[in-house]
């Protein structure tokens, strides 16, 4: 595996899940793979779960880890050719990225959507440049449009908790006070559509995601209807994708908050969220604290999804 | 050992000191304990000595170490239930702390007194939440009210330098330009009271510490009298503990600065301070630079106290 | 080796280069040297290449690495004796540096020229204090006046690409929009003068470097003449060294930018630069992207120069 960005990159999902469960049982069994290998984690944005879980996964595999926090203000990269670089950008990406590749064997990149330019975000300009110029296998630690380590961890969690072969999984939009990227719902949808699950997305009108990620999902604007019979409820806020509202908050409807009343419509569903979550906006205290909440197991599985991805990259070197 | 916060947590002091001297002689002898174990160091406040010495101790024991700097501005944690989280706090501690526990085996926490609310500080709200919700053994890397790794290192240093079984140890308040927490003097007092030493605290009137930490100490407002016959002089500033002056500077008396003249009153005492120290405010240049100064050996013993604590936590897993 | 600062510290250059090529072929062969040894990297200034390459080199050698970022604003060190420390400086270097030495076996220091006081910069007050007070071997990761890890990497790169025993190497000043330190050109010149190469420095009048570093070089103000017959062109900006212009930009002449037209004057020379570089100011896009550009191999050799230096320090312990 040279790149981990989309669900297709992981290949057969059944094989990936089997490997995840094997890794989870014995997470220190593969240290020969990582000996004298170095992971470079590049963060253009801050991180708690991704930072800790990915570092842990790499150390489980016996790797050395270097973490590079790129302060967006302090280190701006020029991306165009022909520019006289007499402004605030002190280095060109055509030098910076190959240099980073010199000192490691594997690169993880976090670079969020900036919401300045939809095309720039959805073309994944930063991540693609790492793929093209670093000379190393590269994996997404949440990019402008995807967060596949989260989606893979969510899938592992559903497989561990499902009680029927083809559960009903509902991803529902929920209100939030800040404009959030679409990376998590894009990837969750992309991964769910690749399973055989009954997958439904509920969101207000105008809040539909990019169809490249939702192809195969049932999309509805009626949250209550969607929740009926659900086995898993995955709550998430995202800002608008559709023009002319890209990156904007166009809906603050608090009736979409996932509450006990809403959960009562389901088939005693598990509650899921990628975290961090704003309580009593996205979900009420009682739902997230209930025994059916999987938010901590999901987070714990981030170590496992990262370890499978890094293990595969090491194996294919 | 599941928690390291108070002197009682370390159990028998003689046994702990013997272990410390053993560890100091051969600090790399216990690496089987730390293999495939991860220490997470969480800093809500900045650090030099604690950061370096604790990391060194964990690496001596063969552990992996992850350092998490929590920028107070960037990541504010909600602590109450029922709040609609539409403000500046993007995560609730009820999620954040268990998640941190997922990715490690052991947690060290630094979280200073904020001086906003005495009860909040002295109830150790942050540290107690880590104990309660992380699911991991937790040790204090200086909390709102205690700094036991420092006190243990100071005790080791005194044991290495004492020339009689029951030395006279004087902790004296000294002036400072900023309001400092009581964590270091609280712990030093608590640990000294647990030894058989002749332990005296000298401070201006109104500057007395919480009696829970000073029970058993001789407390005086006469510094000169206290210093007579002292074998060890431990200088430290702290802000007022007593109401209504909690966290305030109520005394700037420069006659309390530890000078050569003051040291002349002692029995050729050793000078001690936890560092960092403001020279010519807390202590004069000549005293801290004299051959009787132990400030560097104290700092060096921070590696040893941390290693004993982490070793014991690893052993009890 | 107890200190790595000047070319003389590395001893015989032929032996050092042989060792570098040996290390490059088998960079993991010396891990017994670093076992249970800790490198402390202290950064008073930000870093990309030096941070990553030095950390990689130390891990290649089996060492533990601790990185300490000293935020200049947050942690100011008092350097004078006798001062009442009631201002913004909370610690004296006479404590801070020995304490850092307590927790490691080896120290790397980055501390740039501040351009406040030429004498302070050229006396290397920060770096010298680490040498004097840390009790550990110390190496420069770019100081106020030198950057020997870069110069050594550049020398390795030239040796790998030269086609005659005594190539013509031209270091040429180039324009820039910010006042840059002289550390890189000082060290490059010092190292080149220690080889048997034909070494020429081209710079505008008034931009001459400190003669302690350029003794033995041919110095000219005619760039075109210098470039004729060159095998290697090393472009670099620096601010004025000579009084009364120390640290100032006194020339912005864009005719000094290294362009294809300039390179055409050479003997099909390789282009070199230490990075980061401002394109179309120091060098044009086409020159830095041409097959004759060595900027990435130079950066990659930073890992090798650092590994040789750290290896020698470990061997002499």
PDB file of C-alpha atoms in Angstrom, chain C residues 143-233:
ATOM      1  CA  UNK C 143      24.678  29.057  16.196  1.00  0.00           C
ATOM      2  CA  UNK C 144      25.087  32.821  15.863  1.00  0.00           C
ATOM      3  CA  UNK C 145      28.095  32.436  13.560  1.00  0.00           C
ATOM      4  CA  UNK C 146      28.412  28.821  12.354  1.00  0.00           C
ATOM      5  CA  UNK C 147      26.393  25.927  10.900  1.00  0.00           C
ATOM      6  CA  UNK C 148      28.969  23.144  10.622  1.00  0.00           C
ATOM      7  CA  UNK C 149      26.479  20.239  10.159  1.00  0.00           C
ATOM      8  CA  UNK C 150      25.374  21.994   6.965  1.00  0.00           C
ATOM      9  CA  UNK C 151      28.937  22.632   5.770  1.00  0.00           C
ATOM     10  CA  UNK C 152      29.943  19.033   6.434  1.00  0.00           C
ATOM     11  CA  UNK C 153      26.858  17.777   4.510  1.00  0.00           C
ATOM     12  CA  UNK C 154      27.752  20.131   1.651  1.00  0.00           C
ATOM     13  CA  UNK C 155      31.308  18.810   1.581  1.00  0.00           C
ATOM     14  CA  UNK C 156      30.048  15.202   1.440  1.00  0.00           C
ATOM     15  CA  UNK C 157      27.745  16.188  -1.436  1.00  0.00           C
ATOM     16  CA  UNK C 158      30.574  17.812  -3.396  1.00  0.00           C
ATOM     17  CA  UNK C 159      32.804  14.772  -2.871  1.00  0.00           C
ATOM     18  CA  UNK C 160      30.026  12.524  -4.186  1.00  0.00           C
ATOM     19  CA  UNK C 161      29.556  14.626  -7.333  1.00  0.00           C
ATOM     20  CA  UNK C 162      32.968  16.021  -8.221  1.00  0.00           C
ATOM     21  CA  UNK C 163      34.650  14.723 -11.368  1.00  0.00           C
ATOM     22  CA  UNK C 164      38.127  16.089 -10.754  1.00  0.00           C
ATOM     23  CA  UNK C 165      40.264  16.019  -7.599  1.00  0.00           C
ATOM     24  CA  UNK C 166      40.278  19.779  -7.119  1.00  0.00           C
ATOM     25  CA  UNK C 167      36.987  21.262  -8.356  1.00  0.00           C
ATOM     26  CA  UNK C 168      36.296  24.972  -8.598  1.00  0.00           C
ATOM     27  CA  UNK C 169      33.678  25.860  -5.987  1.00  0.00           C
ATOM     28  CA  UNK C 170      32.073  29.321  -6.082  1.00  0.00           C
ATOM     29  CA  UNK C 171      29.983  30.643  -3.206  1.00  0.00           C
ATOM     30  CA  UNK C 172      28.004  33.576  -4.465  1.00  0.00           C
ATOM     31  CA  UNK C 173      25.957  36.081  -2.498  1.00  0.00           C
ATOM     32  CA  UNK C 174      22.399  36.494  -3.824  1.00  0.00           C
ATOM     33  CA  UNK C 175      19.640  38.983  -2.984  1.00  0.00           C
ATOM     34  CA  UNK C 176      16.991  38.402  -0.307  1.00  0.00           C
ATOM     35  CA  UNK C 177      14.162  40.333   1.322  1.00  0.00           C
ATOM     36  CA  UNK C 178      15.109  39.681   4.946  1.00  0.00           C
ATOM     37  CA  UNK C 179      18.353  40.209   6.860  1.00  0.00           C
ATOM     38  CA  UNK C 180      19.866  36.725   7.222  1.00  0.00           C
ATOM     39  CA  UNK C 181      22.670  35.588   9.563  1.00  0.00           C
ATOM     40  CA  UNK C 182      26.165  34.778   8.302  1.00  0.00           C
ATOM     41  CA  UNK C 183      26.307  31.321   9.928  1.00  0.00           C
ATOM     42  CA  UNK C 184      25.880  29.217   6.776  1.00  0.00           C
ATOM     43  CA  UNK C 185      28.313  31.161   4.551  1.00  0.00           C
ATOM     44  CA  UNK C 186      30.831  31.439   7.405  1.00  0.00           C
ATOM     45  CA  UNK C 187      30.898  27.659   7.886  1.00  0.00           C
ATOM     46  CA  UNK C 188      30.792  26.819   4.193  1.00  0.00           C
ATOM     47  CA  UNK C 189      33.760  29.103   3.632  1.00  0.00           C
ATOM     48  CA  UNK C 190      35.665  27.743   6.632  1.00  0.00           C
ATOM     49  CA  UNK C 191      35.165  24.153   5.455  1.00  0.00           C
ATOM     50  CA  UNK C 192      35.982  24.886   1.809  1.00  0.00           C
ATOM     51  CA  UNK C 193      39.180  26.676   2.812  1.00  0.00           C
ATOM     52  CA  UNK C 194      40.200  23.518   4.679  1.00  0.00           C
ATOM     53  CA  UNK C 195      39.929  21.417   1.491  1.00  0.00           C
ATOM     54  CA  UNK C 196      42.300  21.627  -1.435  1.00  0.00           C
ATOM     55  CA  UNK C 197      39.550  22.984  -3.707  1.00  0.00           C
ATOM     56  CA  UNK C 198      39.776  26.146  -5.789  1.00  0.00           C
ATOM     57  CA  UNK C 199      37.370  28.190  -3.627  1.00  0.00           C
ATOM     58  CA  UNK C 200      36.033  31.577  -4.677  1.00  0.00           C
ATOM     59  CA  UNK C 201      33.610  33.905  -2.882  1.00  0.00           C
ATOM     60  CA  UNK C 202      31.677  36.401  -5.009  1.00  0.00           C
ATOM     61  CA  UNK C 203      29.805  39.189  -3.239  1.00  0.00           C
ATOM     62  CA  UNK C 204      28.988  42.882  -3.703  1.00  0.00           C
ATOM     63  CA  UNK C 205      31.354  45.416  -2.188  1.00  0.00           C
ATOM     64  CA  UNK C 206      30.820  45.824   1.547  1.00  0.00           C
ATOM     65  CA  UNK C 207      29.366  42.318   1.896  1.00  0.00           C
ATOM     66  CA  UNK C 208      32.635  40.598   2.812  1.00  0.00           C
ATOM     67  CA  UNK C 209      32.439  38.049   5.638  1.00  0.00           C
ATOM     68  CA  UNK C 210      34.585  37.822   8.777  1.00  0.00           C
ATOM     69  CA  UNK C 211      38.141  37.046   7.635  1.00  0.00           C
ATOM     70  CA  UNK C 212      38.511  34.362  10.289  1.00  0.00           C
ATOM     71  CA  UNK C 213      36.244  32.222   8.101  1.00  0.00           C
ATOM     72  CA  UNK C 214      37.405  33.282   4.644  1.00  0.00           C
ATOM     73  CA  UNK C 215      41.165  33.110   5.062  1.00  0.00           C
ATOM     74  CA  UNK C 216      42.506  31.275   2.002  1.00  0.00           C
ATOM     75  CA  UNK C 217      39.509  31.976  -0.244  1.00  0.00           C
ATOM     76  CA  UNK C 218      39.688  34.104  -3.398  1.00  0.00           C
ATOM     77  CA  UNK C 219      37.271  36.992  -2.874  1.00  0.00           C
ATOM     78  CA  UNK C 220      35.838  38.959  -5.772  1.00  0.00           C
ATOM     79  CA  UNK C 221      33.071  41.463  -6.449  1.00  0.00           C
ATOM     80  CA  UNK C 222      32.599  40.261  -9.998  1.00  0.00           C
ATOM     81  CA  UNK C 223      30.101  37.418 -10.039  1.00  0.00           C
ATOM     82  CA  UNK C 224      30.369  36.666 -13.776  1.00  0.00           C
ATOM     83  CA  UNK C 225      34.132  36.331 -13.592  1.00  0.00           C
ATOM     84  CA  UNK C 226      33.868  34.092 -10.548  1.00  0.00           C
ATOM     85  CA  UNK C 227      31.388  31.762 -12.219  1.00  0.00           C
ATOM     86  CA  UNK C 228      33.617  31.087 -15.231  1.00  0.00           C
ATOM     87  CA  UNK C 229      34.823  27.511 -15.096  1.00  0.00           C
ATOM     88  CA  UNK C 230      32.979  26.751 -11.854  1.00  0.00           C
ATOM     89  CA  UNK C 231      32.132  23.098 -11.082  1.00  0.00           C
ATOM     90  CA  UNK C 232      29.859  23.938  -8.143  1.00  0.00           C
ATOM     91  CA  UNK C 233      27.862  27.112  -7.538  1.00  0.00           C
TER      92      UNK C 233
END
